[in-house]
N, CA, C and O atoms as a GROMACS GRO file, in nm:
protein
  440
    1MET      N    1  -0.186  -2.066   2.232
    1MET     CA    2  -0.299  -1.975   2.219
    1MET      C    3  -0.344  -1.980   2.070
    1MET      O    4  -0.259  -1.983   1.981
    2SER      N    5  -0.465  -1.980   2.045
    2SER     CA    6  -0.520  -1.990   1.910
    2SER      C    7  -0.484  -1.856   1.833
    2SER      O    8  -0.452  -1.755   1.894
    3ARG      N    9  -0.492  -1.861   1.701
    3ARG     CA   10  -0.465  -1.730   1.620
    3ARG      C   11  -0.581  -1.639   1.647
    3ARG      O   12  -0.561  -1.517   1.653
    4LEU      N   13  -0.698  -1.686   1.662
    4LEU     CA   14  -0.811  -1.594   1.679
    4LEU      C   15  -0.791  -1.511   1.810
    4LEU      O   16  -0.818  -1.391   1.815
    5ARG      N   17  -0.744  -1.580   1.911
    5ARG     CA   18  -0.728  -1.512   2.038
    5ARG      C   19  -0.611  -1.405   2.025
    5ARG      O   20  -0.622  -1.294   2.079
    6TRP      N   21  -0.503  -1.441   1.953
    6TRP     CA   22  -0.401  -1.348   1.930
    6TRP      C   23  -0.444  -1.222   1.847
    6TRP      O   24  -0.400  -1.109   1.867
    7ALA      N   25  -0.534  -1.256   1.754
    7ALA     CA   26  -0.588  -1.142   1.668
    7ALA      C   27  -0.676  -1.052   1.755
    7ALA      O   28  -0.671  -0.930   1.742
    8LEU      N   29  -0.754  -1.112   1.842
    8LEU     CA   30  -0.835  -1.033   1.932
    8LEU      C   31  -0.750  -0.949   2.023
    8LEU      O   32  -0.780  -0.831   2.043
    9LEU      N   33  -0.646  -1.005   2.078
    9LEU     CA   34  -0.556  -0.930   2.167
    9LEU      C   35  -0.485  -0.812   2.089
    9LEU      O   36  -0.471  -0.702   2.141
   10ALA      N   37  -0.445  -0.839   1.970
   10ALA     CA   38  -0.380  -0.737   1.892
   10ALA      C   39  -0.476  -0.630   1.851
   10ALA      O   40  -0.435  -0.515   1.834
   11ALA      N   41  -0.606  -0.663   1.834
   11ALA     CA   42  -0.704  -0.561   1.788
   11ALA      C   43  -0.730  -0.449   1.893
   11ALA      O   44  -0.760  -0.335   1.858
   12VAL      N   45  -0.718  -0.484   2.020
   12VAL     CA   46  -0.746  -0.382   2.125
   12VAL      C   47  -0.650  -0.269   2.119
   12VAL      O   48  -0.696  -0.155   2.113
   13PRO      N   49  -0.519  -0.290   2.121
   13PRO     CA   50  -0.426  -0.171   2.108
   13PRO      C   51  -0.442  -0.101   1.970
   13PRO      O   52  -0.435   0.022   1.962
   14VAL      N   53  -0.463  -0.173   1.870
   14VAL     CA   54  -0.480  -0.114   1.736
   14VAL      C   55  -0.603  -0.023   1.734
   14VAL      O   56  -0.595   0.088   1.682
   15ALA      N   57  -0.716  -0.066   1.789
   15ALA     CA   58  -0.834   0.008   1.794
   15ALA      C   59  -0.815   0.136   1.884
   15ALA      O   60  -0.865   0.244   1.852
   16PHE      N   61  -0.743   0.118   1.991
   16PHE     CA   62  -0.720   0.231   2.088
   16PHE      C   63  -0.638   0.340   2.012
   16PHE      O   64  -0.673   0.458   2.016
   17VAL      N   65  -0.530   0.300   1.944
   17VAL     CA   66  -0.445   0.394   1.880
   17VAL      C   67  -0.526   0.454   1.766
   17VAL      O   68  -0.519   0.576   1.749
   18GLY      N   69  -0.600   0.380   1.687
   18GLY     CA   70  -0.679   0.434   1.579
   18GLY      C   71  -0.776   0.532   1.628
   18GLY      O   72  -0.786   0.639   1.568
   19TYR      N   73  -0.851   0.507   1.736
   19TYR     CA   74  -0.952   0.594   1.781
   19TYR      C   75  -0.900   0.717   1.854
   19TYR      O   76  -0.954   0.827   1.835
   20PHE      N   77  -0.796   0.702   1.936
   20PHE     CA   78  -0.755   0.819   2.016
   20PHE      C   79  -0.630   0.891   1.949
   20PHE      O   80  -0.586   0.994   1.999
   21PHE      N   81  -0.579   0.838   1.844
   21PHE     CA   82  -0.466   0.911   1.786
   21PHE      C   83  -0.489   0.937   1.629
   21PHE      O   84  -0.483   1.052   1.584
   22ALA      N   85  -0.514   0.831   1.554
   22ALA     CA   86  -0.523   0.848   1.411
   22ALA      C   87  -0.641   0.921   1.370
   22ALA      O   88  -0.633   1.007   1.282
   23TYR      N   89  -0.758   0.891   1.430
   23TYR     CA   90  -0.874   0.964   1.390
   23TYR      C   91  -0.873   1.113   1.424
   23TYR      O   92  -0.906   1.194   1.336
   24PRO      N   93  -0.838   1.154   1.544
   24PRO     CA   94  -0.826   1.302   1.566
   24PRO      C   95  -0.720   1.368   1.475
   24PRO      O   96  -0.742   1.479   1.428
   25LEU      N   97  -0.608   1.301   1.452
   25LEU     CA   98  -0.508   1.359   1.375
   25LEU      C   99  -0.550   1.383   1.222
   25LEU      O  100  -0.521   1.485   1.159
   26ALA      N  101  -0.620   1.280   1.174
   26ALA     CA  102  -0.676   1.290   1.040
   26ALA      C  103  -0.784   1.395   1.027
   26ALA      O  104  -0.792   1.461   0.924
   27THR      N  105  -0.865   1.411   1.128
   27THR     CA  106  -0.969   1.512   1.131
   27THR      C  107  -0.906   1.652   1.132
   27THR      O  108  -0.953   1.742   1.062
   28ILE      N  109  -0.803   1.669   1.208
   28ILE     CA  110  -0.736   1.800   1.219
   28ILE      C  111  -0.676   1.828   1.080
   28ILE      O  112  -0.699   1.935   1.024
   29LEU      N  113  -0.601   1.733   1.023
   29LEU     CA  114  -0.535   1.761   0.901
   29LEU      C  115  -0.631   1.796   0.779
   29LEU      O  116  -0.604   1.882   0.695
   30VAL      N  117  -0.741   1.724   0.780
   30VAL     CA  118  -0.844   1.747   0.675
   30VAL      C  119  -0.902   1.889   0.695
   30VAL      O  120  -0.915   1.966   0.600
   31THR      N  121  -0.935   1.920   0.818
   31THR     CA  122  -0.991   2.051   0.845
   31THR      C  123  -0.896   2.165   0.817
   31THR      O  124  -0.933   2.265   0.756
   32ALA      N  125  -0.768   2.148   0.864
   32ALA     CA  126  -0.668   2.252   0.834
   32ALA      C  127  -0.631   2.275   0.690
   32ALA      O  128  -0.605   2.387   0.646
   33LEU      N  129  -0.629   2.164   0.617
   33LEU     CA  130  -0.584   2.171   0.479
   33LEU      C  131  -0.691   2.206   0.376
   33LEU      O  132  -0.659   2.249   0.266
   34GLY      N  133  -0.820   2.187   0.412
   34GLY     CA  134  -0.922   2.215   0.315
   34GLY      C  135  -1.059   2.231   0.366
   34GLY      O  136  -1.152   2.241   0.286
   35GLY      N  137  -1.080   2.235   0.495
   35GLY     CA  138  -1.210   2.259   0.544
   35GLY      C  139  -1.304   2.143   0.519
   35GLY      O  140  -1.425   2.163   0.513
   36GLY      N  141  -1.252   2.025   0.505
   36GLY     CA  142  -1.336   1.907   0.481
   36GLY      C  143  -1.338   1.872   0.336
   36GLY      O  144  -1.390   1.765   0.303
   37ASP      N  145  -1.285   1.952   0.245
   37ASP     CA  146  -1.287   1.924   0.106
   37ASP      C  147  -1.160   1.846   0.069
   37ASP      O  148  -1.049   1.893   0.095
   38GLY      N  149  -1.173   1.727   0.009
   38GLY     CA  150  -1.053   1.651  -0.025
   38GLY      C  151  -0.975   1.710  -0.136
   38GLY      O  152  -0.854   1.689  -0.143
   39ASN      N  153  -1.041   1.787  -0.227
   39ASN     CA  154  -0.969   1.842  -0.331
   39ASN      C  155  -0.871   1.952  -0.289
   39ASN      O  156  -0.771   1.974  -0.357
   40ALA      N  157  -0.900   2.020  -0.180
   40ALA     CA  158  -0.807   2.119  -0.128
   40ALA      C  159  -0.680   2.065  -0.078
   40ALA      O  160  -0.579   2.135  -0.077
   41LEU      N  161  -0.680   1.939  -0.034
   41LEU     CA  162  -0.562   1.874   0.008
   41LEU      C  163  -0.464   1.853  -0.113
   41LEU      O  164  -0.343   1.871  -0.102
   42MET      N  165  -0.524   1.816  -0.222
   42MET     CA  166  -0.440   1.798  -0.344
   42MET      C  167  -0.381   1.933  -0.392
   42MET      O  168  -0.267   1.942  -0.437
   43THR      N  169  -0.464   2.035  -0.378
   43THR     CA  170  -0.419   2.173  -0.417
   43THR      C  171  -0.297   2.213  -0.343
   43THR      O  172  -0.200   2.263  -0.399
   44VAL      N  173  -0.305   2.188  -0.206
   44VAL     CA  174  -0.191   2.230  -0.119
   44VAL      C  175  -0.069   2.148  -0.153
   44VAL      O  176   0.039   2.204  -0.173
   45LEU      N  177  -0.084   2.011  -0.160
   45LEU     CA  178   0.025   1.926  -0.190
   45LEU      C  179   0.081   1.945  -0.330
   45LEU      O  180   0.198   1.913  -0.354
   46GLY      N  181   0.004   1.996  -0.422
   46GLY     CA  182   0.049   2.013  -0.557
   46GLY      C  183   0.128   2.143  -0.589
   46GLY      O  184   0.172   2.164  -0.702
   47ARG      N  185   0.145   2.224  -0.493
   47ARG     CA  186   0.210   2.353  -0.514
   47ARG      C  187   0.362   2.324  -0.540
   47ARG      O  188   0.423   2.237  -0.478
   48ARG      N  189   0.416   2.400  -0.636
   48ARG     CA  190   0.548   2.375  -0.674
   48ARG      C  191   0.650   2.415  -0.564
   48ARG      O  192   0.754   2.350  -0.549
   49SER      N  193   0.619   2.523  -0.487
   49SER     CA  194   0.712   2.562  -0.378
   49SER      C  195   0.710   2.450  -0.267
   49SER      O  196   0.814   2.418  -0.210
   50LEU      N  197   0.595   2.395  -0.242
   50LEU     CA  198   0.593   2.293  -0.137
   50LEU      C  199   0.662   2.161  -0.184
   50LEU      O  200   0.717   2.086  -0.103
   51LEU      N  201   0.658   2.135  -0.310
   51LEU     CA  202   0.736   2.017  -0.358
   51LEU      C  203   0.879   2.036  -0.347
   51LEU      O  204   0.950   1.938  -0.323
   52GLY      N  205   0.930   2.156  -0.362
   52GLY     CA  206   1.074   2.181  -0.343
   52GLY      C  207   1.110   2.170  -0.196
   52GLY      O  208   1.216   2.115  -0.166
   53VAL      N  209   1.029   2.217  -0.103
   53VAL     CA  210   1.058   2.204   0.039
   53VAL      C  211   1.053   2.052   0.077
   53VAL      O  212   1.139   2.001   0.149
   54ALA      N  213   0.948   1.984   0.027
   54ALA     CA  214   0.943   1.849   0.065
   54ALA      C  215   1.058   1.763   0.012
   54ALA      O  216   1.100   1.670   0.081
   55TRP      N  217   1.110   1.790  -0.107
   55TRP     CA  218   1.222   1.725  -0.161
   55TRP      C  219   1.344   1.751  -0.079
   55TRP      O  220   1.420   1.659  -0.050
   56PHE      N  221   1.366   1.881  -0.040
   56PHE     CA  222   1.484   1.910   0.034
   56PHE      C  223   1.479   1.844   0.178
   56PHE      O  224   1.580   1.797   0.230
   57THR      N  225   1.363   1.844   0.235
   57THR     CA  226   1.343   1.784   0.368
   57THR      C  227   1.374   1.636   0.363
   57THR      O  228   1.443   1.583   0.450
   58THR      N  229   1.321   1.564   0.256
   58THR     CA  230   1.344   1.426   0.244
   58THR      C  231   1.489   1.395   0.217
   58THR      O  232   1.542   1.301   0.276
   59TRP      N  233   1.553   1.469   0.132
   59TRP     CA  234   1.700   1.454   0.100
   59TRP      C  235   1.786   1.476   0.224
   59TRP      O  236   1.874   1.396   0.254
   60GLN      N  237   1.759   1.588   0.298
   60GLN     CA  238   1.835   1.614   0.419
   60GLN      C  239   1.819   1.509   0.523
   60GLN      O  240   1.915   1.472   0.590
   61ALA      N  241   1.693   1.460   0.538
   61ALA     CA  242   1.679   1.359   0.637
   61ALA      C  243   1.744   1.224   0.606
   61ALA      O  244   1.792   1.154   0.695
   62ALA      N  245   1.744   1.192   0.482
   62ALA     CA  246   1.817   1.068   0.436
   62ALA      C  247   1.965   1.082   0.458
   62ALA      O  248   2.032   0.992   0.511
   63VAL      N  249   2.018   1.201   0.416
   63VAL     CA  250   2.171   1.215   0.438
   63VAL      C  251   2.204   1.222   0.584
   63VAL      O  252   2.308   1.169   0.622
   64SER      N  253   2.124   1.281   0.669
   64SER     CA  254   2.146   1.291   0.814
   64SER      C  255   2.136   1.142   0.873
   64SER      O  256   2.219   1.105   0.957
   65THR      N  257   2.042   1.064   0.831
   65THR     CA  258   2.035   0.928   0.875
   65THR      C  259   2.155   0.848   0.839
   65THR      O  260   2.207   0.776   0.925
   66VAL      N  261   2.203   0.857   0.719
   66VAL     CA  262   2.323   0.786   0.677
   66VAL      C  263   2.449   0.826   0.751
   66VAL      O  264   2.531   0.742   0.790
   67LEU      N  265   2.462   0.955   0.770
   67LEU     CA  266   2.578   1.004   0.838
   67LEU      C  267   2.575   0.968   0.993
   67LEU      O  268   2.680   0.945   1.052
   68THR      N  269   2.456   0.964   1.054
   68THR     CA  270   2.442   0.919   1.188
   68THR      C  271   2.479   0.777   1.201
   68THR      O  272   2.548   0.739   1.295
   69LEU      N  273   2.433   0.693   1.106
   69LEU     CA  274   2.463   0.552   1.116
   69LEU      C  275   2.619   0.526   1.100
   69LEU      O  276   2.683   0.450   1.172
   70VAL      N  277   2.668   0.597   0.997
   70VAL     CA  278   2.815   0.587   0.972
   70VAL      C  279   2.900   0.614   1.099
   70VAL      O  280   2.995   0.544   1.133
   71ALA      N  281   2.857   0.719   1.163
   71ALA     CA  282   2.929   0.761   1.286
   71ALA      C  283   2.898   0.685   1.413
   71ALA      O  284   2.986   0.661   1.496
   72GLY      N  285   2.767   0.645   1.427
   72GLY     CA  286   2.719   0.584   1.552
   72GLY      C  287   2.740   0.441   1.560
   72GLY      O  288   2.772   0.388   1.666
   73LEU      N  289   2.725   0.373   1.452
   73LEU     CA  290   2.748   0.221   1.468
   73LEU      C  291   2.890   0.178   1.505
   73LEU      O  292   2.904   0.090   1.590
   74PRO      N  293   2.994   0.233   1.450
   74PRO     CA  294   3.124   0.200   1.506
   74PRO      C  295   3.146   0.230   1.644
   74PRO      O  296   3.208   0.152   1.716
   75CYS      N  297   3.096   0.344   1.685
   75CYS     CA  298   3.111   0.387   1.829
   75CYS      C  299   3.031   0.296   1.917
   75CYS      O  300   3.079   0.260   2.024
   76ALA      N  301   2.914   0.257   1.880
   76ALA     CA  302   2.835   0.170   1.960
   76ALA      C  303   2.898   0.030   1.970
   76ALA      O  304   2.888  -0.037   2.073
   77TYR      N  305   2.962  -0.011   1.862
   77TYR     CA  306   3.029  -0.149   1.864
   77TYR      C  307   3.146  -0.141   1.952
   77TYR      O  308   3.166  -0.235   2.030
   78VAL      N  309   3.232  -0.035   1.950
   78VAL     CA  310   3.346  -0.031   2.031
   78VAL      C  311   3.303  -0.024   2.176
   78VAL      O  312   3.361  -0.094   2.258
   79LEU      N  313   3.203   0.060   2.213
   79LEU     CA  314   3.154   0.065   2.356
   79LEU      C  315   3.098  -0.059   2.402
   79LEU      O  316   3.109  -0.087   2.521
   80ALA      N  317   3.038  -0.140   2.319
   80ALA     CA  318   2.976  -0.266   2.357
   80ALA      C  319   3.071  -0.381   2.369
   80ALA      O  320   3.048  -0.468   2.453
   81ARG      N  321   3.178  -0.387   2.291
   81ARG     CA  322   3.265  -0.500   2.276
   81ARG      C  323   3.396  -0.487   2.341
   81ARG      O  324   3.454  -0.589   2.377
   82TYR      N  325   3.452  -0.366   2.361
   82TYR     CA  326   3.589  -0.352   2.412
   82TYR      C  327   3.590  -0.291   2.544
   82TYR      O  328   3.500  -0.212   2.577
   83ASP      N  329   3.693  -0.326   2.630
   83ASP     CA  330   3.711  -0.261   2.758
   83ASP      C  331   3.836  -0.160   2.737
   83ASP      O  332   3.939  -0.200   2.682
   84PHE      N  333   3.824  -0.042   2.779
   84PHE     CA  334   3.927   0.053   2.767
   84PHE      C  335   3.912   0.154   2.873
   84PHE      O  336   3.805   0.167   2.932
   85ARG      N  337   4.021   0.229   2.901
   85ARG     CA  338   4.024   0.328   3.013
   85ARG      C  339   3.925   0.439   2.970
   85ARG      O  340   3.930   0.490   2.858
   86GLY      N  341   3.839   0.472   3.058
   86GLY     CA  342   3.744   0.585   3.034
   86GLY      C  343   3.614   0.536   2.975
   86GLY      O  344   3.525   0.618   2.951
   87ARG      N  345   3.599   0.413   2.952
   87ARG     CA  346   3.477   0.351   2.895
   87ARG      C  347   3.351   0.383   2.978
   87ARG      O  348   3.247   0.414   2.920
   88ASN      N  349   3.356   0.377   3.104
   88ASN     CA  350   3.241   0.408   3.185
   88ASN      C  351   3.200   0.558   3.179
   88ASN      O  352   3.082   0.593   3.171
   89LEU      N  353   3.305   0.644   3.183
   89LEU     CA  354   3.276   0.786   3.164
   89LEU      C  355   3.213   0.814   3.028
   89LEU      O  356   3.117   0.890   3.020
   90LEU      N  357   3.262   0.756   2.924
   90LEU     CA  358   3.208   0.772   2.786
   90LEU      C  359   3.058   0.722   2.777
   90LEU      O  360   2.974   0.784   2.712
   91ARG      N  361   3.031   0.614   2.840
   91ARG     CA  362   2.902   0.552   2.843
   91ARG      C  363   2.806   0.649   2.920
   91ARG      O  364   2.691   0.670   2.883
   92SER      N  365   2.864   0.706   3.029
   92SER     CA  366   2.773   0.791   3.109
   92SER      C  367   2.748   0.922   3.028
   92SER      O  368   2.638   0.976   3.035
   93LEU      N  369   2.839   0.970   2.959
   93LEU     CA  370   2.821   1.091   2.874
   93LEU      C  371   2.719   1.065   2.763
   93LEU      O  372   2.645   1.156   2.727
   94THR      N  373   2.714   0.947   2.710
   94THR     CA  374   2.619   0.916   2.609
   94THR      C  375   2.476   0.909   2.666
   94THR      O  376   2.379   0.924   2.592
   95ILE      N  377   2.463   0.889   2.790
   95ILE     CA  378   2.333   0.876   2.850
   95ILE      C  379   2.272   1.014   2.892
   95ILE      O  380   2.151   1.030   2.908
   96VAL      N  381   2.363   1.111   2.907
   96VAL     CA  382   2.317   1.241   2.958
   96VAL      C  383   2.208   1.297   2.874
   96VAL      O  384   2.111   1.343   2.934
   97PRO      N  385   2.209   1.301   2.743
   97PRO     CA  386   2.093   1.362   2.662
   97PRO      C  387   1.957   1.299   2.698
   97PRO      O  388   1.854   1.365   2.692
   98PHE      N  389   1.961   1.173   2.734
   98PHE     CA  390   1.835   1.107   2.764
   98PHE      C  391   1.782   1.132   2.908
   98PHE      O  392   1.662   1.128   2.932
   99VAL      N  393   1.878   1.159   3.003
   99VAL     CA  394   1.838   1.189   3.135
   99VAL      C  395   1.816   1.337   3.162
   99VAL      O  396   1.731   1.373   3.244
  100LEU      N  397   1.889   1.421   3.096
  100LEU     CA  398   1.881   1.565   3.122
  100LEU      C  399   1.742   1.621   3.116
  100LEU      O  400   1.704   1.695   3.207
  101PRO      N  401   1.664   1.592   3.017
  101PRO     CA  402   1.529   1.652   3.016
  101PRO      C  403   1.451   1.620   3.137
  101PRO      O  404   1.380   1.707   3.188
  102THR      N  405   1.461   1.496   3.189
  102THR     CA  406   1.385   1.464   3.304
  102THR      C  407   1.430   1.541   3.430
  102THR      O  408   1.350   1.580   3.514
  103VAL      N  409   1.563   1.560   3.436
  103VAL     CA  410   1.619   1.641   3.546
  103VAL      C  411   1.574   1.789   3.538
  103VAL      O  412   1.548   1.852   3.640
  104VAL      N  413   1.567   1.842   3.419
  104VAL     CA  414   1.537   1.978   3.405
  104VAL      C  415   1.381   1.997   3.438
  104VAL      O  416   1.342   2.099   3.496
  105VAL      N  417   1.299   1.902   3.402
  105VAL     CA  418   1.149   1.909   3.432
  105VAL      C  419   1.139   1.894   3.580
  105VAL      O  420   1.062   1.970   3.638
  106GLY      N  421   1.208   1.805   3.650
  106GLY     CA  422   1.198   1.784   3.793
  106GLY      C  423   1.243   1.913   3.870
  106GLY      O  424   1.180   1.954   3.968
  107THR      N  425   1.353   1.973   3.824
  107THR     CA  426   1.396   2.091   3.877
  107THR      C  427   1.297   2.210   3.865
  107THR      O  428   1.279   2.291   3.956
  108ALA      N  429   1.233   2.215   3.744
  108ALA     CA  430   1.131   2.314   3.722
  108ALA      C  431   1.013   2.300   3.815
  108ALA      O  432   0.964   2.402   3.864
  109PHE      N  433   0.966   2.186   3.840
  109PHE     CA  434   0.860   2.156   3.930
  109PHE      C  435   0.907   2.187   4.075
  109PHE      O  436   0.828   2.242   4.152
  110LEU      N  437   1.025   2.156   4.115
  110LEU     CA  438   1.077   2.192   4.246
  110LEU      C  439   1.074   2.341   4.276
  110LEU      O  440   1.116   2.383   4.384
   0.00000   0.00000   0.00000
């Protein structure tokens, strides 16, 4: 397939996401933070109290990510590479958080 055809195929989902997600989100943020005035956004983001909150949030997210990777990668490696007693039970327990919300919603509709 030619590069132009690939570019056109890629443009369709990008345009869809841009029009139905990014544009409304940007409109809501601009309206909420400043009523359409771009300077109000800088006023909100420039507050000292918000900078402290933003720094704490960024730091906490980075530490949480590193700790999750340190704990999760060895466990995932062991589950994928080794056979041991209770492996199937452990794999089933790790899937529960992904399946449980669907079961709860189904039960609520029932």
